[in-house]
Amino acid sequence: MESTMTAKPHSSTFPFWWSRLGSFLSILPLGVWTVCHLWDNLAAFEGARAWETTVTGYPHPFGHIAVMVIVFLPLLIHTAWGIQRLASFTPNNQRYGYFGNTKYLLQRLAAIGVLAFLIAHIWLALVHPRLVEGHAEAFSDIASEMHFHGPTLVVYLLGTLGVAYHLANGLFGFGWTWGLIQGRRSFRITGAVAVIVFLILLVMSWGVIYAMYQAGAHFPPHHPLD
Ligand code: HEM
């Protein structure tokens, strides 16, 4: 417990409302939306039409704009908040060799990985298909890339691993920030919840990747930037 507290020397250097805002947005809407997004993507098990209807199809253009604002604005704010915290980061793992500090370090390493993954993912799966190819991402394209383009497969496997860890372990930071975790018992319970959330997110993510990889064999090879 002491280790986690000593690992947050910066918390007093940021305005109170800013610290709380970045933390709040990480769960609502970002964490909730991440779970919904993975759930929707499980439609990959039901084939191209089901996936395209669930993931990329918006019955009304307003729905698409609303999602952009509700998700991307908080993502930008949380990213700015996170980068500011990364910049104020002083590792103390050698001084405090506790498990909590290792998880804290991993949380921040995962944040860098998640940032890189999200830039690639948003460009290749959202912006490039719509703006350059003139249509939403096609299931045949993403499934084929997952099957035939090794770097795509590796980036999705590692990127979703990072997201699963960052969100699940982030429950600690969130609980701490909002005073929800106090005492050894609640630390133990949060730890168990974090492990379960991590495993659920990972099974969902890798399940989607598996479904796409399998389906991809039935389509011609496709390069992400074609
Ligand atoms: C799917 C997108 C993301 C989700 C769901 C998410 C979720 C979370 C959660 C739940 C926390 C804990 C909040 C707290 O400590 O109060 C957190 C912390 C953090 N996030 Fe994110 N995050 C996402 C993307 C990013 C990105 C793109 C960055 C970019 C650098 C980032 C950087 C950080 C950092 C540095 C922390 C640790 C802050 C600290 O403990 O001082 N996150 N995130």
XYZ file of N, CA and C and ligand atoms in Angstrom:
721
model
N 0.823 -1.191 0.000
C 0.000 0.000 0.000
C 0.861 1.246 0.000
N 1.874 1.176 0.873
C 2.771 2.331 0.968
C 3.429 2.609 -0.378
N 3.784 1.472 -1.081
C 4.478 1.642 -2.343
C 3.636 2.421 -3.344
N 2.347 2.124 -3.394
C 1.495 2.790 -4.374
C 1.386 4.275 -4.035
N 1.300 4.565 -2.750
C 1.170 5.957 -2.358
C 2.434 6.728 -2.696
N 3.603 6.123 -2.432
C 4.833 6.850 -2.698
C 5.072 7.001 -4.183
N 4.388 6.139 -4.989
C 4.604 6.209 -6.427
C 3.748 7.292 -7.072
N 3.049 8.088 -6.291
C 2.194 9.120 -6.887
C 2.574 10.499 -6.366
N 3.841 10.898 -6.518
C 4.265 12.159 -5.951
C 3.658 13.353 -6.666
N 3.151 13.107 -7.901
C 2.686 14.222 -8.731
C 1.264 14.624 -8.460
N 0.527 13.770 -7.676
C -0.914 13.994 -7.608
C -1.241 15.392 -7.100
N -0.361 15.990 -6.294
C -0.665 17.299 -5.762
C -0.218 18.407 -6.715
N 0.545 18.066 -7.785
C 1.051 19.103 -8.667
C 0.047 19.480 -9.752
N -1.051 18.712 -9.891
C -2.076 19.027 -10.880
C -3.317 19.555 -10.159
N -4.069 20.444 -10.832
C -5.306 20.920 -10.190
C -6.214 19.744 -9.863
N -6.929 19.885 -8.766
C -7.802 18.816 -8.277
C -8.787 18.356 -9.359
N -9.478 19.335 -9.997
C -10.522 18.970 -10.970
C -9.937 18.238 -12.157
N -8.694 18.590 -12.556
C -8.056 17.972 -13.725
C -7.703 16.518 -13.421
N -7.145 16.280 -12.214
C -6.818 14.910 -11.803
C -8.067 14.046 -11.807
N -9.164 14.613 -11.295
C -10.406 13.850 -11.216
C -11.034 13.630 -12.592
N -10.957 14.638 -13.448
C -11.589 14.535 -14.766
C -10.951 13.410 -15.585
N -9.597 13.413 -15.654
C -8.897 12.386 -16.436
C -9.205 11.001 -15.915
N -9.315 10.880 -14.598
C -9.617 9.598 -13.971
C -11.057 9.184 -14.266
N -11.992 10.096 -14.082
C -13.413 9.791 -14.296
C -13.670 9.323 -15.728
N -13.119 10.074 -16.705
C -13.370 9.749 -18.117
C -12.783 8.391 -18.494
N -11.756 7.949 -17.754
C -11.124 6.671 -18.093
C -12.101 5.506 -17.924
N -13.059 5.649 -17.015
C -14.055 4.582 -16.828
C -15.349 4.926 -17.556
N -15.776 6.166 -17.404
C -17.029 6.605 -18.044
C -16.750 7.814 -18.927
N -16.720 7.666 -20.226
C -17.229 6.545 -21.000
C -16.187 5.528 -21.472
N -14.856 5.832 -21.319
C -13.876 5.019 -22.059
C -13.908 3.532 -21.712
N -13.861 3.219 -20.402
C -13.838 1.807 -20.001
C -15.103 1.088 -20.444
N -16.255 1.743 -20.205
C -17.536 1.129 -20.567
C -17.612 0.947 -22.083
N -17.187 1.978 -22.806
C -17.257 1.881 -24.268
C -16.333 0.775 -24.788
N -15.148 0.638 -24.182
C -14.208 -0.400 -24.616
C -14.869 -1.780 -24.502
N -15.545 -2.028 -23.376
C -16.219 -3.318 -23.185
C -17.315 -3.506 -24.249
N -18.111 -2.452 -24.488
C -19.189 -2.540 -25.496
C -18.591 -2.799 -26.888
N -17.487 -2.123 -27.181
C -16.854 -2.261 -28.497
C -16.373 -3.701 -28.707
N -15.776 -4.286 -27.667
C -15.313 -5.676 -27.778
C -16.512 -6.616 -27.933
N -17.566 -6.337 -27.151
C -18.780 -7.161 -27.222
C -19.337 -7.130 -28.646
N -19.465 -5.931 -29.218
C -19.974 -5.793 -30.595
C -19.105 -6.594 -31.572
N -17.796 -6.517 -31.376
C -16.875 -7.186 -32.301
C -16.980 -8.706 -32.264
N -17.556 -9.231 -31.167
C -17.740 -10.684 -31.093
C -18.675 -11.175 -32.198
N -19.389 -10.235 -32.841
C -20.235 -10.594 -33.991
C -19.388 -11.193 -35.109
N -18.068 -11.060 -35.024
C -17.176 -11.665 -36.026
C -17.399 -13.178 -36.096
N -17.859 -13.765 -34.989
C -18.126 -15.209 -34.996
C -19.328 -15.543 -35.873
N -20.179 -14.540 -36.118
C -21.400 -14.793 -36.905
C -21.233 -14.415 -38.367
N -20.055 -13.950 -38.761
C -19.815 -13.684 -40.182
C -19.820 -12.212 -40.548
N -19.550 -11.980 -41.852
C -19.325 -10.625 -42.352
C -20.533 -9.704 -42.140
N -21.713 -10.193 -42.510
C -22.870 -9.299 -42.459
C -23.187 -8.894 -41.013
N -23.157 -9.867 -40.115
C -23.459 -9.572 -38.704
C -22.447 -8.577 -38.151
N -21.161 -8.778 -38.490
C -20.109 -7.890 -37.968
C -20.284 -6.473 -38.505
N -20.520 -6.361 -39.810
C -20.641 -5.023 -40.416
C -21.875 -4.288 -39.891
N -22.964 -5.008 -39.681
C -24.168 -4.360 -39.145
C -23.908 -3.870 -37.718
N -23.229 -4.700 -36.929
C -23.055 -4.373 -35.503
C -21.961 -3.333 -35.280
N -20.850 -3.449 -36.010
C -19.676 -2.630 -35.682
C -19.580 -1.360 -36.524
N -19.788 -1.466 -37.828
C -19.538 -0.283 -38.671
C -20.817 0.359 -39.203
N -21.949 -0.314 -39.026
C -23.186 0.241 -39.571
C -23.871 1.164 -38.578
N -24.162 2.377 -38.998
C -24.908 3.311 -38.154
C -26.205 3.641 -38.877
N -27.384 3.244 -38.299
C -28.657 3.479 -38.981
C -28.872 4.959 -39.292
N -28.332 5.832 -38.432
C -28.519 7.271 -38.637
C -27.148 7.955 -38.515
N -26.814 8.898 -39.435
C -25.495 9.548 -39.347
C -25.293 10.256 -38.015
N -26.397 10.723 -37.407
C -26.274 11.404 -36.114
C -25.671 10.463 -35.063
N -26.050 9.165 -35.158
C -25.530 8.168 -34.215
C -24.014 8.090 -34.317
N -23.508 8.162 -35.535
C -22.060 8.081 -35.739
C -21.364 9.310 -35.141
N -21.946 10.487 -35.412
C -21.352 11.730 -34.891
C -21.377 11.714 -33.362
N -22.510 11.245 -32.790
C -22.631 11.208 -31.328
C -21.549 10.324 -30.720
N -21.311 9.151 -31.349
C -20.279 8.246 -30.827
C -18.905 8.920 -30.905
N -18.645 9.592 -32.024
C -17.356 10.271 -32.184
C -17.120 11.257 -31.035
N -18.157 12.047 -30.731
C -17.999 13.063 -29.691
C -17.909 12.413 -28.306
N -18.796 11.430 -28.063
C -18.871 10.824 -26.725
C -17.614 9.996 -26.416
N -16.977 9.461 -27.471
C -15.802 8.623 -27.226
C -14.491 9.380 -27.465
N -14.414 10.105 -28.588
C -13.117 10.683 -28.936
C -12.724 11.880 -28.078
N -13.697 12.672 -27.689
C -13.359 13.815 -26.830
C -12.784 13.328 -25.488
N -13.492 12.413 -24.788
C -12.909 11.879 -23.553
C -11.566 11.183 -23.783
N -11.418 10.500 -24.936
C -10.143 9.824 -25.202
C -9.017 10.850 -25.322
N -9.307 11.963 -26.009
C -8.284 13.009 -26.151
C -7.923 13.599 -24.789
N -8.948 13.859 -23.975
C -8.698 14.457 -22.646
C -7.910 13.473 -21.780
N -8.332 12.197 -21.778
C -7.628 11.201 -20.959
C -6.191 11.028 -21.451
N -5.991 11.091 -22.766
C -4.636 10.934 -23.314
C -3.747 12.114 -22.889
N -4.294 13.330 -22.959
C -3.517 14.508 -22.528
C -3.182 14.387 -21.042
N -4.151 13.987 -20.258
C -3.987 13.779 -18.806
C -2.917 12.718 -18.547
N -3.019 11.600 -19.342
C -2.073 10.495 -19.154
C -0.657 10.889 -19.541
N -0.519 11.627 -20.659
C 0.831 12.017 -21.107
C 1.461 12.966 -20.090
N 0.644 13.848 -19.518
C 1.148 14.764 -18.490
C 1.663 13.970 -17.284
N 0.939 12.917 -16.926
C 1.365 12.085 -15.802
C 2.614 11.281 -16.144
N 2.669 10.814 -17.393
C 3.858 10.065 -17.819
C 5.088 10.964 -17.723
N 4.906 12.236 -18.104
C 6.028 13.172 -18.107
C 6.528 13.441 -16.690
N 5.650 13.277 -15.696
C 6.059 13.556 -14.315
C 6.478 12.279 -13.593
N 6.792 11.265 -14.378
C 7.016 9.930 -13.836
C 8.450 9.736 -13.327
N 8.603 9.306 -12.087
C 9.922 8.963 -11.562
C 9.865 7.543 -11.020
N 10.484 6.566 -11.735
C 10.397 5.181 -11.267
C 11.063 5.017 -9.899
N 10.444 4.306 -9.027
C 11.060 4.053 -7.724
C 11.053 2.562 -7.400
N 11.099 1.761 -8.485
C 11.030 0.314 -8.268
C 12.225 -0.234 -7.505
N 13.382 0.431 -7.690
C 14.549 -0.092 -6.983
C 14.453 0.226 -5.503
N 13.926 1.410 -5.205
C 13.790 1.795 -3.807
C 12.648 1.047 -3.138
N 11.553 0.936 -3.845
C 10.379 0.249 -3.297
C 10.068 -0.943 -4.184
N 10.689 -2.074 -3.910
C 10.516 -3.226 -4.796
C 9.231 -3.980 -4.553
N 8.132 -3.294 -4.457
C 6.869 -3.966 -4.179
C 6.145 -4.296 -5.471
N 5.288 -5.304 -5.336
C 4.475 -5.747 -6.467
C 3.625 -4.580 -6.999
N 3.092 -3.778 -6.084
C 2.251 -2.634 -6.458
C 2.990 -1.674 -7.372
N 4.274 -1.467 -7.084
C 5.051 -0.545 -7.912
C 5.309 -1.117 -9.292
N 5.499 -2.437 -9.355
C 5.706 -3.067 -10.667
C 4.452 -2.912 -11.506
N 3.296 -3.110 -10.862
C 2.047 -2.958 -11.597
C 1.866 -1.503 -12.052
N 2.293 -0.586 -11.205
C 2.198 0.845 -11.524
C 3.073 1.177 -12.743
N 4.298 0.595 -12.751
C 5.205 0.800 -13.891
C 4.600 0.186 -15.155
N 4.065 -1.032 -15.008
C 3.447 -1.714 -16.156
C 2.246 -0.920 -16.677
N 1.500 -0.295 -15.762
C 0.337 0.498 -16.162
C 0.770 1.602 -17.117
N 1.913 2.207 -16.803
C 2.385 3.315 -17.617
C 3.035 2.834 -18.908
N 3.725 1.695 -18.845
C 4.279 1.130 -20.094
C 3.128 0.733 -21.011
N 2.075 0.122 -20.405
C 0.906 -0.278 -21.199
C 0.263 0.945 -21.828
N 0.265 2.088 -21.096
C -0.345 3.309 -21.630
C 0.350 3.717 -22.934
N 1.688 3.606 -22.962
C 2.430 3.982 -24.175
C 2.067 3.025 -25.316
N 1.981 1.727 -24.988
C 1.593 0.735 -25.993
C 0.176 0.980 -26.498
N -0.733 1.304 -25.557
C -2.134 1.547 -25.943
C -2.209 2.769 -26.853
N -1.423 3.795 -26.528
C -1.430 5.010 -27.361
C -1.005 4.672 -28.792
N 0.111 3.921 -28.917
C 0.605 3.542 -30.257
C -0.435 2.683 -30.972
N -1.016 1.739 -30.236
C -2.021 0.847 -30.841
C -3.235 1.639 -31.313
N -3.713 2.568 -30.458
C -4.927 3.305 -30.832
C -4.694 4.186 -32.053
N -3.496 4.777 -32.152
C -3.202 5.613 -33.333
C -3.297 4.741 -34.589
N -2.632 3.565 -34.555
C -2.644 2.669 -35.718
C -4.063 2.162 -35.987
N -4.744 1.757 -34.922
C -6.081 1.164 -35.062
C -7.090 2.185 -35.616
N -7.065 3.396 -35.066
C -8.030 4.417 -35.502
C -7.750 4.811 -36.955
N -6.466 4.921 -37.307
C -6.130 5.275 -38.686
C -6.531 4.149 -39.651
N -6.120 2.924 -39.342
C -6.304 1.831 -40.306
C -7.733 1.277 -40.351
N -8.424 1.294 -39.226
C -9.758 0.677 -39.215
C -10.885 1.692 -39.338
N -10.589 2.973 -39.055
C -11.682 3.960 -39.093
C -11.447 5.029 -40.165
N -10.321 5.745 -40.046
C -10.127 6.930 -40.892
C -9.759 6.552 -42.330
N -8.757 5.672 -42.496
C -8.302 5.319 -43.847
C -9.426 4.709 -44.698
N -10.158 3.695 -44.197
C -11.233 3.147 -45.040
C -12.266 4.198 -45.425
N -12.675 5.031 -44.465
C -13.764 5.977 -44.760
C -13.298 7.139 -45.627
N -12.125 7.695 -45.305
C -11.693 8.883 -46.042
C -10.951 8.560 -47.331
N -10.148 7.491 -47.335
C -9.351 7.180 -48.533
C -10.071 6.176 -49.432
N -10.673 5.142 -48.817
C -11.314 4.110 -49.643
C -12.790 4.423 -49.914
N -13.340 5.375 -49.174
C -14.720 5.816 -49.437
C -15.809 4.929 -48.846
N -15.447 4.024 -47.949
C -16.473 3.197 -47.288
C -15.944 2.766 -45.917
N -16.870 2.285 -45.071
C -16.446 1.804 -43.749
C -15.608 0.535 -43.917
N -14.819 0.221 -42.905
C -13.984 -0.991 -42.951
C -14.845 -2.217 -43.307
N -14.401 -2.970 -44.309
C -15.135 -4.178 -44.701
C -14.627 -5.359 -43.887
N -15.533 -6.251 -43.515
C -15.126 -7.424 -42.736
C -14.097 -8.246 -43.515
N -14.327 -8.372 -44.831
C -13.398 -9.178 -45.641
C -11.977 -8.609 -45.560
N -11.854 -7.262 -45.499
C -10.526 -6.640 -45.450
C -9.819 -6.923 -44.116
N -10.507 -6.618 -43.017
C -9.839 -6.766 -41.711
C -9.580 -8.245 -41.410
N -10.512 -9.124 -41.806
C -10.317 -10.556 -41.545
C -9.153 -11.088 -42.371
N -9.082 -10.649 -43.618
C -7.998 -11.105 -44.480
C -6.638 -10.609 -43.972
N -6.601 -9.327 -43.528
C -5.336 -8.798 -42.978
C -4.919 -9.598 -41.744
N -5.893 -9.953 -40.915
C -5.595 -10.714 -39.698
C -4.978 -12.069 -40.067
N -5.435 -12.628 -41.196
C -4.972 -13.964 -41.583
C -3.661 -13.926 -42.357
N -3.559 -12.991 -43.297
C -2.415 -13.037 -44.221
C -1.306 -12.033 -43.896
N -1.608 -11.001 -43.080
C -0.606 -9.955 -42.829
C -0.122 -10.072 -41.380
N 1.038 -10.740 -41.224
C 1.585 -11.024 -39.883
C 1.637 -9.814 -38.960
N 2.169 -8.645 -39.421
C 2.255 -7.482 -38.520
C 0.881 -7.062 -37.968
N -0.168 -7.160 -38.788
C -1.509 -6.790 -38.302
C -1.906 -7.695 -37.141
N -1.689 -9.009 -37.327
C -2.044 -9.973 -36.287
C -1.289 -9.674 -34.991
N 0.030 -9.446 -35.106
C 0.849 -9.199 -33.914
C 0.417 -7.902 -33.223
N 0.189 -6.835 -34.015
C -0.203 -5.540 -33.438
C -1.533 -5.675 -32.692
N -2.490 -6.407 -33.271
C -3.785 -6.567 -32.586
C -3.649 -7.429 -31.329
N -2.843 -8.489 -31.404
C -2.676 -9.331 -30.214
C -2.048 -8.527 -29.074
N -0.967 -7.792 -29.384
C -0.272 -7.043 -28.328
C -1.067 -5.808 -27.900
N -1.663 -5.134 -28.875
C -2.425 -3.915 -28.557
C -3.587 -4.210 -27.630
N -4.326 -5.288 -27.922
C -5.478 -5.611 -27.071
C -5.018 -6.154 -25.706
N -3.848 -6.810 -25.697
C -3.279 -7.232 -24.396
C -3.018 -5.993 -23.535
N -2.423 -4.965 -24.164
C -2.132 -3.707 -23.452
C -3.409 -3.041 -22.961
N -4.436 -3.000 -23.799
C -5.696 -2.361 -23.408
C -6.319 -3.124 -22.233
N -6.309 -4.470 -22.313
C -6.895 -5.289 -21.241
C -6.180 -5.017 -19.920
N -4.846 -4.960 -19.960
C -4.089 -4.718 -18.722
C -4.340 -3.303 -18.199
N -4.242 -2.332 -19.117
C -4.360 -0.916 -18.740
C -5.716 -0.623 -18.098
N -6.768 -1.176 -18.670
C -8.113 -0.919 -18.136
C -8.338 -1.688 -16.826
N -7.950 -2.961 -16.806
C -8.196 -3.771 -15.591
C -7.367 -3.256 -14.421
N -6.078 -3.042 -14.643
C -5.236 -2.551 -13.555
C -5.581 -1.103 -13.200
N -6.113 -0.367 -14.194
C -6.511 1.019 -13.954
C -7.621 1.123 -12.919
N -8.344 0.019 -12.686
C -9.407 0.044 -11.675
C -8.833 0.391 -10.301
N -7.573 -0.004 -10.075
C -6.897 0.336 -8.818
C -6.738 1.847 -8.684
N -6.130 2.436 -9.734
C -5.887 3.880 -9.707
C -7.202 4.634 -9.561
N -8.218 4.166 -10.288
C -9.522 4.816 -10.242
C -10.103 4.726 -8.824
N -10.072 3.515 -8.268
C -10.608 3.307 -6.910
C -9.863 4.138 -5.887
N -8.548 4.264 -6.105
C -7.711 5.042 -5.181
C -8.052 6.515 -5.280
N -8.117 7.001 -6.539
C -8.395 8.421 -6.783
C -9.714 8.845 -6.151
N -10.722 7.964 -6.250
C -12.059 8.330 -5.779
C -12.335 7.846 -4.358
N -11.295 7.393 -3.666
C -11.457 7.006 -2.260
C -12.308 5.760 -2.064
N -12.404 4.930 -3.121
C -13.239 3.723 -3.008
C -12.466 2.567 -2.379
N -11.118 2.658 -2.441
C -10.304 1.574 -1.894
C -9.617 2.073 -0.627
N -9.939 1.451 0.473
C -9.281 1.805 1.728
C -9.078 0.537 2.532
N -7.844 0.319 2.951
C -7.584 -0.857 3.780
C -7.219 -2.083 2.972
N -6.617 -3.044 3.685
C -6.093 -4.251 3.020
C -7.174 -5.064 2.320
N -8.334 -5.174 2.997
C -9.401 -6.026 2.453
C -9.865 -5.512 1.089
N -10.113 -4.204 0.988
C -10.603 -3.683 -0.294
C -9.500 -3.747 -1.354
N -8.221 -3.672 -0.929
C -7.125 -3.843 -1.888
C -7.134 -5.250 -2.467
N -7.363 -6.237 -1.565
C -7.380 -7.631 -2.025
C -8.555 -7.863 -2.973
N -9.726 -7.308 -2.596
C -10.915 -7.513 -3.444
C -10.700 -6.852 -4.814
N -10.190 -5.612 -4.791
C -9.955 -4.920 -6.071
C -8.948 -5.702 -6.910
N -7.941 -6.277 -6.238
C -6.935 -7.067 -6.969
C -7.583 -8.243 -7.676
N -8.480 -8.940 -6.968
C -9.148 -10.098 -7.570
C -10.048 -9.649 -8.718
N -10.780 -8.533 -8.505
C -11.661 -8.019 -9.566
C -10.827 -7.647 -10.793
N -9.668 -7.015 -10.554
C -8.820 -6.581 -11.677
C -8.350 -7.787 -12.493
N -7.984 -8.873 -11.797
C -7.523 -10.068 -12.518
C -8.667 -10.643 -13.363
N -9.875 -10.691 -12.765
C -11.025 -11.248 -13.501
C -11.353 -10.363 -14.716
N -11.365 -9.041 -14.499
C -11.668 -8.118 -15.610
C -10.621 -8.277 -16.711
N -9.342 -8.382 -16.301
C -8.262 -8.553 -17.285
C -8.506 -9.806 -18.136
N -8.817 -10.912 -17.458
C -9.014 -12.178 -18.195
C -10.227 -12.096 -19.126
N -11.313 -11.470 -18.643
C -12.513 -11.354 -19.492
C -12.200 -10.509 -20.735
N -11.526 -9.368 -20.520
C -11.210 -8.492 -21.655
C -10.288 -9.196 -22.651
N -9.332 -9.964 -22.096
C -8.371 -10.647 -22.979
C -9.064 -11.750 -23.780
N -9.938 -12.517 -23.113
C -10.648 -13.597 -23.823
C -11.546 -13.004 -24.914
N -12.229 -11.902 -24.591
C -13.074 -11.266 -25.606
C -12.223 -10.785 -26.787
N -11.126 -10.069 -26.489
C -10.284 -9.496 -27.558
C -9.680 -10.584 -28.430
N -9.057 -11.549 -27.790
C -8.384 -12.592 -28.563
C -9.396 -13.516 -29.233
N -10.589 -13.602 -28.637
C -11.661 -14.356 -29.285
C -12.036 -13.705 -30.613
N -12.184 -12.370 -30.604
C -12.515 -11.640 -31.835
C -11.405 -11.854 -32.874
N -10.153 -11.748 -32.423
C -9.024 -11.904 -33.354
C -9.029 -13.317 -33.949
N -9.319 -14.303 -33.103
C -9.375 -15.694 -33.577
C -10.462 -15.849 -34.645
N -11.660 -15.287 -34.354
C -12.777 -15.404 -35.307
C -12.405 -14.751 -36.637
N -11.749 -13.589 -36.572
C -11.363 -12.895 -37.810
C -10.284 -13.685 -38.548
N -9.329 -14.212 -37.789
C -8.238 -14.990 -38.409
C -8.810 -16.181 -39.175
N -9.748 -16.880 -38.540
C -10.360 -18.049 -39.181
C -11.119 -17.645 -40.447
N -11.934 -16.574 -40.315
C -12.747 -16.129 -41.455
C -11.863 -15.619 -42.589
N -10.710 -15.032 -42.226
C -9.826 -14.407 -43.217
C -9.330 -15.361 -44.285
N -9.266 -16.655 -43.949
C -8.765 -17.659 -44.908
C -9.660 -17.737 -46.142
N -10.921 -17.292 -46.004
C -11.872 -17.412 -47.121
C -11.863 -16.202 -48.058
N -11.022 -15.192 -47.736
C -10.992 -13.988 -48.568
C -9.623 -13.862 -49.226
N -9.513 -13.116 -50.334
C -8.190 -12.925 -50.943
C -7.311 -12.056 -50.037
N -5.974 -12.232 -50.088
C -5.085 -11.424 -49.240
C -5.307 -9.924 -49.471
N -5.274 -9.179 -48.356
C -5.502 -7.732 -48.444
C -4.483 -7.025 -47.560
N -3.876 -5.939 -48.087
C -2.918 -5.169 -47.286
C -3.643 -4.027 -46.598
N -3.279 -3.710 -45.316
C -4.006 -2.667 -44.566
C -4.094 -1.340 -45.310
N -3.100 -0.983 -46.127
C -3.143 0.333 -46.771
C -3.615 0.304 -48.219
N -4.141 -0.865 -48.640
C -4.656 -0.941 -50.023
C -6.070 -0.404 -50.089
C -9.178 2.596 -24.480
C -8.573 3.648 -23.996
C -8.187 3.811 -22.538
C -8.810 3.372 -21.405
C -10.109 2.579 -21.311
C -8.011 3.802 -20.268
C -8.300 3.533 -18.942
C -7.552 3.958 -17.848
C -7.905 3.770 -16.455
C -9.154 3.055 -15.962
C -6.941 4.356 -15.699
C -6.895 4.510 -14.166
C -7.447 5.892 -13.802
C -6.945 6.460 -12.479
O -5.792 6.196 -12.095
O -7.705 7.180 -11.837
C -5.936 4.869 -16.594
C -4.754 5.461 -16.198
C -3.800 5.940 -17.056
N -3.927 6.111 -18.419
Fe -5.426 5.314 -19.569
N -6.919 4.487 -20.728
C -6.978 4.524 -22.101
C -6.087 5.118 -22.966
C -4.932 5.795 -22.567
C -4.034 6.452 -23.471
C -4.182 6.533 -24.993
C -3.038 6.980 -22.713
C -1.893 7.757 -23.289
C -0.777 7.972 -22.749
C -3.299 6.652 -21.309
C -2.515 6.977 -20.224
C -2.770 6.661 -18.908
C -1.843 6.850 -17.806
C -0.424 7.420 -17.874
C -2.478 6.396 -16.654
C -1.899 6.308 -15.232
C -2.106 7.577 -14.499
C -1.547 7.484 -13.089
O -1.687 6.462 -12.440
O -0.945 8.470 -12.678
N -4.470 5.934 -21.269
N -6.351 4.630 -17.906
